[in-house]
XYZ file of C-alpha atoms in Angstrom:
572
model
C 6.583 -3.797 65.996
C 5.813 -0.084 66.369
C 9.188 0.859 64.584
C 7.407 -1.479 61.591
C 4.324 1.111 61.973
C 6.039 4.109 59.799
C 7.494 1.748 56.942
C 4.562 -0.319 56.662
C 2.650 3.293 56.339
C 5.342 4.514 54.292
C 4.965 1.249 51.903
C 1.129 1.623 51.955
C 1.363 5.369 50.554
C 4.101 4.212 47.982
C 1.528 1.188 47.011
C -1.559 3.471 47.067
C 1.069 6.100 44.465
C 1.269 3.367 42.569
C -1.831 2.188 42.100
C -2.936 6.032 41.367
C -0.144 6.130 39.267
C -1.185 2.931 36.749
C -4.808 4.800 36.864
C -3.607 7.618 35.252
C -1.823 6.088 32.825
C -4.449 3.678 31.932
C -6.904 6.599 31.590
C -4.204 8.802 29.144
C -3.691 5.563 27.311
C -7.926 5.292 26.440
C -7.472 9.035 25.947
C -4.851 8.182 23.586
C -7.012 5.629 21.669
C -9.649 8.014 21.561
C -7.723 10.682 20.272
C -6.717 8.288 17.503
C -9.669 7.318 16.854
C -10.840 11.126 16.133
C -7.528 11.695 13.998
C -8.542 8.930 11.501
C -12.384 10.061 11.819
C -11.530 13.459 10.691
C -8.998 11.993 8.376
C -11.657 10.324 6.502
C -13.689 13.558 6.245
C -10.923 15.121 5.445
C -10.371 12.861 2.681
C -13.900 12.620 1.058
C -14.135 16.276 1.696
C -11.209 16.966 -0.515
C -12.386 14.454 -3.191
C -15.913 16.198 -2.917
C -14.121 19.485 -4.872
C -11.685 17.375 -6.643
C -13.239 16.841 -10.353
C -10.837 16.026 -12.204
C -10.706 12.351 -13.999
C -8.041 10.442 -12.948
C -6.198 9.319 -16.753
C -4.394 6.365 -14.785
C -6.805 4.317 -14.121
C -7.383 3.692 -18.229
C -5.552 0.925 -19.798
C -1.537 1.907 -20.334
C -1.749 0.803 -23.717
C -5.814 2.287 -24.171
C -5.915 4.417 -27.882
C -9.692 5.988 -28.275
C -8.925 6.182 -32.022
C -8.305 2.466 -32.494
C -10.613 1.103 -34.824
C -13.191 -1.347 -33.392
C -13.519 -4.984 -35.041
C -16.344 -5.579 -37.405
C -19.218 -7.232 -36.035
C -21.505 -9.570 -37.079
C -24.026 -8.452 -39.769
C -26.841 -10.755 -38.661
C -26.617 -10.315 -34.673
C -26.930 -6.859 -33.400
C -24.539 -5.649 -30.524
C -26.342 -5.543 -26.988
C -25.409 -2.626 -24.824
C -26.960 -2.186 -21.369
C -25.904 0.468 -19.234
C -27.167 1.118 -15.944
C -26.192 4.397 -14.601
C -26.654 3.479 -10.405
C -29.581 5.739 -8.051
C -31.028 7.551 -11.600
C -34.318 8.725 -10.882
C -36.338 8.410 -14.295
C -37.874 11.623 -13.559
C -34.308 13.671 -13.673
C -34.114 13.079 -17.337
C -35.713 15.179 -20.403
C -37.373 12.096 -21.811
C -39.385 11.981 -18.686
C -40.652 15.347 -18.408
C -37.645 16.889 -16.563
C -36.686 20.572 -16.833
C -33.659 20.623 -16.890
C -31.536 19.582 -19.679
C -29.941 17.303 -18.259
C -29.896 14.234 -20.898
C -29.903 15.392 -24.497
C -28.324 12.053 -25.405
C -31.009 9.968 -23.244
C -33.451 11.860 -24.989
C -32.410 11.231 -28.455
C -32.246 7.744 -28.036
C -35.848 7.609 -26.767
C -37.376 9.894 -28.962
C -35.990 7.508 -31.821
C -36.739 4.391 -29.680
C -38.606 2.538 -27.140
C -39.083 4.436 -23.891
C -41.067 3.110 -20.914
C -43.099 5.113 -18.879
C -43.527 2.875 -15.664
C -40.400 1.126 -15.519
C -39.561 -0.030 -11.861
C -36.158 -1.586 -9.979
C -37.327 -4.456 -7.522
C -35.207 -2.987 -4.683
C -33.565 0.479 -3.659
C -30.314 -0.513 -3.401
C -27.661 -1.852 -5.641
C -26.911 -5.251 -5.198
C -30.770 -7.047 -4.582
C -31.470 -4.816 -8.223
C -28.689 -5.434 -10.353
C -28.754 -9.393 -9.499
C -32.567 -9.182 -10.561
C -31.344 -6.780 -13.765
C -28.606 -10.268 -14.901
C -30.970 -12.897 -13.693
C -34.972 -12.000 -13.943
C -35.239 -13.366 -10.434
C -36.851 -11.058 -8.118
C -34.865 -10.348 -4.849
C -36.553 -13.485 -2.753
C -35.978 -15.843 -5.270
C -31.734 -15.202 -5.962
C -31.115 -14.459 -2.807
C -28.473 -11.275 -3.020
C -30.208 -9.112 -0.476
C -27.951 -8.221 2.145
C -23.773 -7.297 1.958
C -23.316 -10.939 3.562
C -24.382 -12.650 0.789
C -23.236 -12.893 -3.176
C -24.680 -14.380 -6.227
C -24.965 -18.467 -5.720
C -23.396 -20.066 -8.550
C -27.076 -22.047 -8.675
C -28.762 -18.427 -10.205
C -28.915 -18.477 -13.821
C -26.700 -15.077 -15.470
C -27.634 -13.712 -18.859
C -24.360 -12.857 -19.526
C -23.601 -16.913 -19.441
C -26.631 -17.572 -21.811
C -24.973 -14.419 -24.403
C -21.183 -16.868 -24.037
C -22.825 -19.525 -24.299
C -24.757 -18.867 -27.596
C -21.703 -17.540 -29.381
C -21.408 -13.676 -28.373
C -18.328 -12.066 -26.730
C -19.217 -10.342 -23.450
C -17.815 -7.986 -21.954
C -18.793 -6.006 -18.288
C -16.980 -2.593 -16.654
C -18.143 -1.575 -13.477
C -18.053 1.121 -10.781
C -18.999 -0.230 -7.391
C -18.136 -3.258 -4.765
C -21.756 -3.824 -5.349
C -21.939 -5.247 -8.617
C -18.056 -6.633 -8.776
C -16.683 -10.276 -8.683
C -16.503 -9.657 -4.667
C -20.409 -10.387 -5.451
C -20.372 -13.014 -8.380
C -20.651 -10.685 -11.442
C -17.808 -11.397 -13.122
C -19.665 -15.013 -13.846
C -20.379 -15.427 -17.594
C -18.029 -12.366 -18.999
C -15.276 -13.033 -21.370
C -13.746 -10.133 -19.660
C -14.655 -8.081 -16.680
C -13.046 -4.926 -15.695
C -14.030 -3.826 -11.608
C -11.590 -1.249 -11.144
C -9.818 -3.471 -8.293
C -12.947 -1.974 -6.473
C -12.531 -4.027 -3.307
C -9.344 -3.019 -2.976
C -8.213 -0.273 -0.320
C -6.769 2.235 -2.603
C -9.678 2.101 -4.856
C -12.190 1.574 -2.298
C -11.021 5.087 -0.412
C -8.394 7.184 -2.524
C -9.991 7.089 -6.392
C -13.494 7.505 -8.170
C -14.362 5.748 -11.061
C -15.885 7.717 -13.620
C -18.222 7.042 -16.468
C -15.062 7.894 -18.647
C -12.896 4.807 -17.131
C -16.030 2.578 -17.865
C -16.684 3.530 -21.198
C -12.994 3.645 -21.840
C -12.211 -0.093 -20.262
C -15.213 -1.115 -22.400
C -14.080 0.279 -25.730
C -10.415 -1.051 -24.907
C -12.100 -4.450 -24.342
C -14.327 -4.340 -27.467
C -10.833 -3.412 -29.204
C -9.622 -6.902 -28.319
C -12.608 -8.875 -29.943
C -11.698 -10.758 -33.006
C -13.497 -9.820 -36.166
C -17.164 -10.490 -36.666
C -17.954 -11.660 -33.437
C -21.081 -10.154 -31.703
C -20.778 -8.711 -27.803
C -23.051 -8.001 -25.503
C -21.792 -5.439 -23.028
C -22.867 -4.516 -19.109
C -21.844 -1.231 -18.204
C -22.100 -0.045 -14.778
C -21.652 3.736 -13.808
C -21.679 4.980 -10.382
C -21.288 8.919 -10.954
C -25.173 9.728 -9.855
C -24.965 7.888 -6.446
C -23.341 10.203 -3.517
C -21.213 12.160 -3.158
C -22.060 14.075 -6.851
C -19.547 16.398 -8.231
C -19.212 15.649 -12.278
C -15.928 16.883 -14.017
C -15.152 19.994 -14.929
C -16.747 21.782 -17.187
C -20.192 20.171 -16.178
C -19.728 20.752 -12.133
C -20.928 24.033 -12.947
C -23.371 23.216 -15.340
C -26.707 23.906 -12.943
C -25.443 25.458 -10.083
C -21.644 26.628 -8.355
C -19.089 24.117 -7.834
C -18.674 22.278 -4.932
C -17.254 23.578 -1.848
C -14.865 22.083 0.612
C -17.602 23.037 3.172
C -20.890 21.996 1.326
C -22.866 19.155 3.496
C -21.478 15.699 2.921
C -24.396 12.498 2.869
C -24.323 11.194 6.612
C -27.188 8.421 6.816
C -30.557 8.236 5.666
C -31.767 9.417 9.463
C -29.053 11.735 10.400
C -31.092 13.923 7.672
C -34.498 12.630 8.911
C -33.874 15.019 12.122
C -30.879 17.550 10.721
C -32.683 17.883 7.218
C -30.679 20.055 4.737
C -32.120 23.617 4.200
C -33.782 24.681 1.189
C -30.622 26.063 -0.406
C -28.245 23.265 0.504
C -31.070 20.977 -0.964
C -31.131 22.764 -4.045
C -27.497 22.561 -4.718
C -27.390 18.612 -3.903
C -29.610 18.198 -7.169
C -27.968 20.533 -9.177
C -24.670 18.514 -8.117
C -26.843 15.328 -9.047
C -28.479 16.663 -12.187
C -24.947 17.508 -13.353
C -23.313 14.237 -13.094
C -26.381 12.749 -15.398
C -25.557 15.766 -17.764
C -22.002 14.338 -17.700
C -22.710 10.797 -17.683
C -25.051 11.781 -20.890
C -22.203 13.367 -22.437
C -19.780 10.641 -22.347
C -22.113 7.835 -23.578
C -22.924 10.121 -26.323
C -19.101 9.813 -26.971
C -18.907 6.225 -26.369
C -22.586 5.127 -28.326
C -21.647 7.182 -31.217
C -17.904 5.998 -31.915
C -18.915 2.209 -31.750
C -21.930 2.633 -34.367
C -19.332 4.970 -36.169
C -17.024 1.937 -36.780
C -20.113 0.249 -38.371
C -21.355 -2.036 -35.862
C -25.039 -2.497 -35.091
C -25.895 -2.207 -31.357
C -29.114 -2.340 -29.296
C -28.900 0.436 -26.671
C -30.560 -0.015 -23.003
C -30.337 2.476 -20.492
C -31.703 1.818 -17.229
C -30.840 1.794 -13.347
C -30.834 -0.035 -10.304
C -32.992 2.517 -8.086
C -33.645 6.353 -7.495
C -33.183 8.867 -4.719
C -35.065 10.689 -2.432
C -34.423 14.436 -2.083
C -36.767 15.220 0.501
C -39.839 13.510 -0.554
C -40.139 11.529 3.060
C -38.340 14.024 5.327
C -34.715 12.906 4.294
C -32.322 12.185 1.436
C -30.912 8.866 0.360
C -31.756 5.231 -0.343
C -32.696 1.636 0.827
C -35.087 2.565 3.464
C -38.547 3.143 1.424
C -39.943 1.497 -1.576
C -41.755 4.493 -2.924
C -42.016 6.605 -6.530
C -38.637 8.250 -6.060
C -36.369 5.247 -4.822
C -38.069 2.552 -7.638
C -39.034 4.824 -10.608
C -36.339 4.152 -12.926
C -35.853 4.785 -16.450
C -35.912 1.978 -19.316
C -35.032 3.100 -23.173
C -34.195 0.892 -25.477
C -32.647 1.949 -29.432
C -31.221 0.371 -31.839
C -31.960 -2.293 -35.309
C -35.289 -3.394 -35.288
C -36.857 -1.651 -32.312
C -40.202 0.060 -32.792
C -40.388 3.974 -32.338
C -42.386 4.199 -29.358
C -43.973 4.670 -25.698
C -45.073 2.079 -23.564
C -47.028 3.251 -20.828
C -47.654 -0.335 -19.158
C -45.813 -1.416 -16.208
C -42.317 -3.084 -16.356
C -39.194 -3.746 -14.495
C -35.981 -4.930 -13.963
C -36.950 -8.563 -13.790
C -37.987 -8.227 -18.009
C -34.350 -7.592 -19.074
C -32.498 -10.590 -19.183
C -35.205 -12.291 -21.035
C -35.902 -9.753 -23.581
C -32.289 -8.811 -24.196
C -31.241 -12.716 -24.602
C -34.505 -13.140 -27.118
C -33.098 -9.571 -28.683
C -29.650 -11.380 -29.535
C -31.245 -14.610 -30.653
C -30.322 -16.552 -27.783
C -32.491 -18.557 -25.035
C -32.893 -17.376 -21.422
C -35.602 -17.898 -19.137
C -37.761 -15.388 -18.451
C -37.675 -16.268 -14.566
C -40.121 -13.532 -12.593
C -40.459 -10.980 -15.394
C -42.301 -11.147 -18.839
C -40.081 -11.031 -22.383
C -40.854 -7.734 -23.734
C -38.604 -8.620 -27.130
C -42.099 -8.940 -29.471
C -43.639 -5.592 -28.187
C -39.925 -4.084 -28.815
C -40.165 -5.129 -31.957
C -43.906 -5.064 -33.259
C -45.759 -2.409 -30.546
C -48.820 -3.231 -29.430
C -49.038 -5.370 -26.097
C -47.121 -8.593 -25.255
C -48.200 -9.132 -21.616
C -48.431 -11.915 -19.863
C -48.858 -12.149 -16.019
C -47.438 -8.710 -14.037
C -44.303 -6.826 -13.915
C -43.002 -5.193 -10.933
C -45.422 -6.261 -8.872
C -43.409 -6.971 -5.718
C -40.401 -5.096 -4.198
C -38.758 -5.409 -1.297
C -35.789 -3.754 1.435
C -34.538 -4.946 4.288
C -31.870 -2.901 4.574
C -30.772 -0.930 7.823
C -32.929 -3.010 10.121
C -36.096 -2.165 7.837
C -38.640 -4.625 6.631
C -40.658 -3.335 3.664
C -42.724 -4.909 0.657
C -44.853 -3.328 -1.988
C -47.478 -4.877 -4.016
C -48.413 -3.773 -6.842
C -52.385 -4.741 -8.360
C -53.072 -2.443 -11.088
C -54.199 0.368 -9.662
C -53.153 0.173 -6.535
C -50.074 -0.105 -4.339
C -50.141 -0.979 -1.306
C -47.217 -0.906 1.252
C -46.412 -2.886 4.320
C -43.730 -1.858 7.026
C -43.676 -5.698 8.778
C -41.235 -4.189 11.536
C -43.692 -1.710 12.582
C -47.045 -3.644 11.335
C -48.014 -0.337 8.835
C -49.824 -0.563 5.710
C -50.277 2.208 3.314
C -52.757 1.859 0.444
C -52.211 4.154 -2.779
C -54.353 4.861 -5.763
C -51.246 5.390 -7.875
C -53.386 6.786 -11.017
C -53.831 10.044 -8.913
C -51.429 9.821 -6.656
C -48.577 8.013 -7.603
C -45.879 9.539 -4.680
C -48.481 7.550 -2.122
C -48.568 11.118 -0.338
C -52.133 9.693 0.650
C -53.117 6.599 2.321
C -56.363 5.028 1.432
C -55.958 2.041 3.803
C -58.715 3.389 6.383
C -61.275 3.330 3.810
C -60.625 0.633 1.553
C -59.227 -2.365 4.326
C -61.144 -4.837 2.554
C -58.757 -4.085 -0.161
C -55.607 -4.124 1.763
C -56.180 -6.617 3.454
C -56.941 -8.795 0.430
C -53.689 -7.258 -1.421
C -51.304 -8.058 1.881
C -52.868 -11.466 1.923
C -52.184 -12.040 -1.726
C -48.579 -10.472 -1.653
C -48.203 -13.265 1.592
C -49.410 -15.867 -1.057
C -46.993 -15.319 -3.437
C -44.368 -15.641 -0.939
C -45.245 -18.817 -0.245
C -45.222 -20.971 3.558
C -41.939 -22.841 2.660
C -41.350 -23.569 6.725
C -42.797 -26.277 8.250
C -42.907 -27.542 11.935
C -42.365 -31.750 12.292
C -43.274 -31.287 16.363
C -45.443 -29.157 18.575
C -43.634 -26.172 20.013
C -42.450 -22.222 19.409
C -41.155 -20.771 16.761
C -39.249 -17.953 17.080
C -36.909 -15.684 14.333
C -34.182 -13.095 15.305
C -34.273 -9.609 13.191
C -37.566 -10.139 11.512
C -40.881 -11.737 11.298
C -43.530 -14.585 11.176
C -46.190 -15.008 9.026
C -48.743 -17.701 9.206
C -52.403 -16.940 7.010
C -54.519 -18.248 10.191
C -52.834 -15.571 12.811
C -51.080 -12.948 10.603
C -47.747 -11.822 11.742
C -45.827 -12.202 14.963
C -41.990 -12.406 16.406
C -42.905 -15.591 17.979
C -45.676 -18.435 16.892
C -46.367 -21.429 18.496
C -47.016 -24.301 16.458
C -48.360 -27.613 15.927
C -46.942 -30.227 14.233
C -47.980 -30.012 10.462
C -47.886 -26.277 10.154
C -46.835 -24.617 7.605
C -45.227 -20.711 8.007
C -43.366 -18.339 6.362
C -40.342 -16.481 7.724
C -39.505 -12.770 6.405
C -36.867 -11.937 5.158
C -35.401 -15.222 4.243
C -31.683 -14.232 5.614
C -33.693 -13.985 9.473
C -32.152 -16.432 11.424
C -34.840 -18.920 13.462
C -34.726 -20.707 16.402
C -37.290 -23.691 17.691
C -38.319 -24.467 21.621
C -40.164 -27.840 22.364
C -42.525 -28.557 24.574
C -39.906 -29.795 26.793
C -38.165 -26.694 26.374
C -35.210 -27.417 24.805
C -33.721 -25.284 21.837
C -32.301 -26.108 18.258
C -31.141 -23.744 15.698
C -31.112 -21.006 14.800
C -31.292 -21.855 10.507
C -31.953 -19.598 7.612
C -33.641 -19.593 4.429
C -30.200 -17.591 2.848
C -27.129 -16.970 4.119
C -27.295 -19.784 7.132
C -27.502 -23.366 8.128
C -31.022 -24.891 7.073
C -32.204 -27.184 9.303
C -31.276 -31.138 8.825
C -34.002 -34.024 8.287
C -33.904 -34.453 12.066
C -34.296 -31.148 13.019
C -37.983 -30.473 14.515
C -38.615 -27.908 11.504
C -38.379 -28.104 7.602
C -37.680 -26.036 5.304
C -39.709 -26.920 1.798
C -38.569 -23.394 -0.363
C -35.723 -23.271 -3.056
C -32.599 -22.567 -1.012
C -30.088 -20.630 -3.723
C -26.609 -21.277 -3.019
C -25.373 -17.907 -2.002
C -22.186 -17.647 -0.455
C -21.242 -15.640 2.568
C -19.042 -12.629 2.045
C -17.190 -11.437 4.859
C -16.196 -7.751 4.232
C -12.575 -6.409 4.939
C -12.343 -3.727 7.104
C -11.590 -1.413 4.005
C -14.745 -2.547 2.386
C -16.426 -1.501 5.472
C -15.038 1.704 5.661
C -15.636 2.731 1.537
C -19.352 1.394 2.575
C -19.797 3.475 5.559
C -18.683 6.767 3.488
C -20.913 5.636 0.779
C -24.027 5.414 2.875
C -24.364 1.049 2.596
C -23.444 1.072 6.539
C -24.838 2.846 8.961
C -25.441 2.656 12.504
């Protein structure tokens, strides 16, 4: 036995090696993962960094077989050509038309002086998806349901695009973003729609889409038409949003090119405590102003060659939201629902379309209504008002109010703003702020008036509650309680939790929240959700009474994921 002593000692130390030895190794191999994980990081950076100086547009990503001097079809004599273009995160007040000093829209400006340009023209949401949906539909954000990356356009949600098929035009759409592509249910309704392969990695996160390759797809498409057929036509341009750096020769248009070095857009709150200096500030809008200058350069191009082939065409130019460039502390989108992020510009030229401004409110819930009535085709007005007779005649064709609500709940933010007139008034649910704005005098809301006017908020947050209806509805006694948002009920305002009676009625914000019931007895059903999830079935101890649209779930790929996080959509 004591001759065992030294090997069993002997084995121990080996064992004890060992054991030290599969330590180290598991520590160099999370060393090596992390490593990795920094390689591809700085890859990335790399990457976009290079692309931020490289302004060149890319000829391959036209049609092989594309020929700008091809002569368009002839079009249709009694129905005018409908052109839309939205030209994504324009603030109105960048452009000339608008007051702007810089020249930065000659072409915008033309077209307004000559046409229809509204002065208080507003996008329902500050992001891209929610406000394009609303731009093809007329539904407000609420009511179609396309408010978060999870979900895409239910086939349920009427498409103007459909309505323009169905009543005889050929339609065409070119677009520059996952955002508004068939990964989201745009492609519904077009004879032929042009994405870019944008959900695809090698688009997503080695190539830009230019206004150009839009324009140029469009044309190509519009090529193809047989003869006297009328089109309308959705353009979608992407060059304003971040990062900006327009071609050559317009990247120097305001301000030096981009450098390899220059600050590249993090997150709305990375900004919010690093903000950009003064000078670095400066050159991001000169970057920005210059890709408008370009973007108004090539539709210039692209406007003027398809009247120049003798077709009439109605011309809209508009976007899906602005940008903030310091106004609230930080630069970006999504998070606020103020003047800079919903301001957006509206023209509208072409056959039959009175010379003038319009100074009352409108936004991006009017369009499909008034373009369809513009082509001589039906389409419900859904949320917004038909603007088509005032286009047309002057004057005032109002009926009920236009952008009155918005909405964001992007980025684990819960924000409306209603709208009454004079007054806006905003409500942050997640925190339980409200701002009140006399938007005659102060239309940034740099002031709120809440303190001395809370009759008045009150009244408008109780109003804006109205209209969003109590669709939920408890069959038993017990607690209601919602994950990643908030409860409203008129009787005890807002809370995470409620308890309720049987017969209640309560509304649930926003509608993609997932909630959860607890009886008396304390056991648990759910969770359901007014979009995106389960509703709850006829025996389930809550109802849900609201109009459910059909959106389906969208699971990104991890390459989505990644071209979203370097655009800004994700962020932690």
């Amino acid at each position: 036995m004591i001759r065992l002593l030294p090997i069993l000692a002997l084995l121990g130390c080996q064992a004890n090696e060992i054991a030290k030895a599969e330590r180290d190794i598991m520590r160099m191999k999370k060393d090596v993962e992390s490593l990795t994980e920094q390689v591809e990081v700085l890859t990335r950076t790399m990457d976009k960094r290079t692309k931020a100086v490289d302004n060149t547009v890319d000829g391959t990503q036209m049609p092989d077989d594309y020929d700008p001097d091809r002569a368009l079809p002839a079009g249709d004599a009694s129905r005018p050509d409908i052109i839309i273009l939205s030209i994504d995160t324009l603030r109105a007040d960048h452009l000339g038309a608008y007051g702007y000093e810089r020249d930065t829209s000659p072409f915008f400006d033309e077209l307004a002086a000559n046409g229809a340009r509204f002065e208080e023209n507003f996008a329902p949401a500050p992001w891209t998806l929610p406000s394009h949906t609303t731009m093809l539909s007329g539904l407000l954000p609420p009511h179609h349901g396309a408010i978060e990356d999870a979900t895409r356009i239910g086939d349920d949600i009427p498409l103007v695009q459909e309505a323009f098929r169905d009543g005889g035009y050929g339609t065409i759409g070119a677009v520059a973003t996952l955002f508004v592509s068939k990964r989201f249910g745009f492609e519904r309704g077009f004879d032929f729609f042009h994405d870019f392969d944008i959900q695809g990695a090698k688009m997503n996160n080695a190539s830009t889409v230019d206004a150009e390759h839009v324009f140029g797809w469009a044309t190509h498409l519009a090529q193809e038409q047989p003869e006297n057929k009328p089109l309308f036509v959705f353009l979608h341009v992407y060059d304003a949003h971040y990062g900006y750096n327009a071609p050559a020769p317009f990247n120097e248009k305001f301000d030096r090119a981009a450098k390899i070095e220059d600050p590249l857009y993090n997150d709305y709150h990375h900004y919010k405590k690093q903000p950009l200096s003064d000078e670095e500030m400066a050159h991001q809008i000169a970057q920005y102003d210059e890709e408008i200058a370009y973007v108004d350069h090539a539709f210039r191009t692209f406007v003027e060659n398809w009247r120049g082939n003798g077709r009439d065409a109605i011309v809209i130019i508009t976007s899906d939201h602005g940008e903030e460039f310091g106004e609230r502390g930080s630069w970006g989108h999504a998070h606020t629902l103020y003047r800079e992020q919903l301001h957006v510009p509206l023209i509208v030229n072409g056959p039959g379309i009175r010379k003038q401004v319009v100074r009352e409110r409108t936004g991006g819930e009017d369009l499909p209504g008034t373009m369809a009535t513009l082509g001589g085709i039906a389409f419900p007005n859904g949320d917004g008002t038909n603007l088509a007779r005032l286009l047309r005649k002057g004057g005032s064709a109002r009926r009920g109010v236009s952008a009155q609500f918005a909405e964001t709940s992007r980025f684990q933010t819960l924000k409306y703003r209603w709208f009454d007139g004079t007054y806006d008034m905003y409500a942050d649910l997640d925190n339980a702020n409200r701002k009140l704005c006399n938007i005659r005098v102060d239309p940034f809301c740099l002031e709120s008036l809440y303190a001395d006017n809370a009759e008045r908020g009150d009244q408008m947050f109780t109003d804006m509650m109205n209209y969003l209806g109590e669709p939920w509805e408890a069959r038993a006694a017990g607690r209601v309680t919602v994950e990643g948002g908030f409860i409203y009920q008129a009787a005890i305002r807002q809370h995470k939790k409620l308890n309720v009676k049987k017969g209640d009625r309560f509304s649930v914000h926003p509608p993609d929240a997932k909630v959860s019931f607890t009886g008396v007895k304390g056991l648990a059903t759910g969770p359901w959700a007014a979009i995106g999830f389960e509703l709850p079935t006829e025996t389930a101890p809550i109802k849900f009474h609201g109009r459910r649209p059909t959106n389906t779930i969208v699971n990104l790929t991890d390459s989505e994921k990644e071209m979203l996080e370097a655009l800004g959509y994700i962020q932690d």
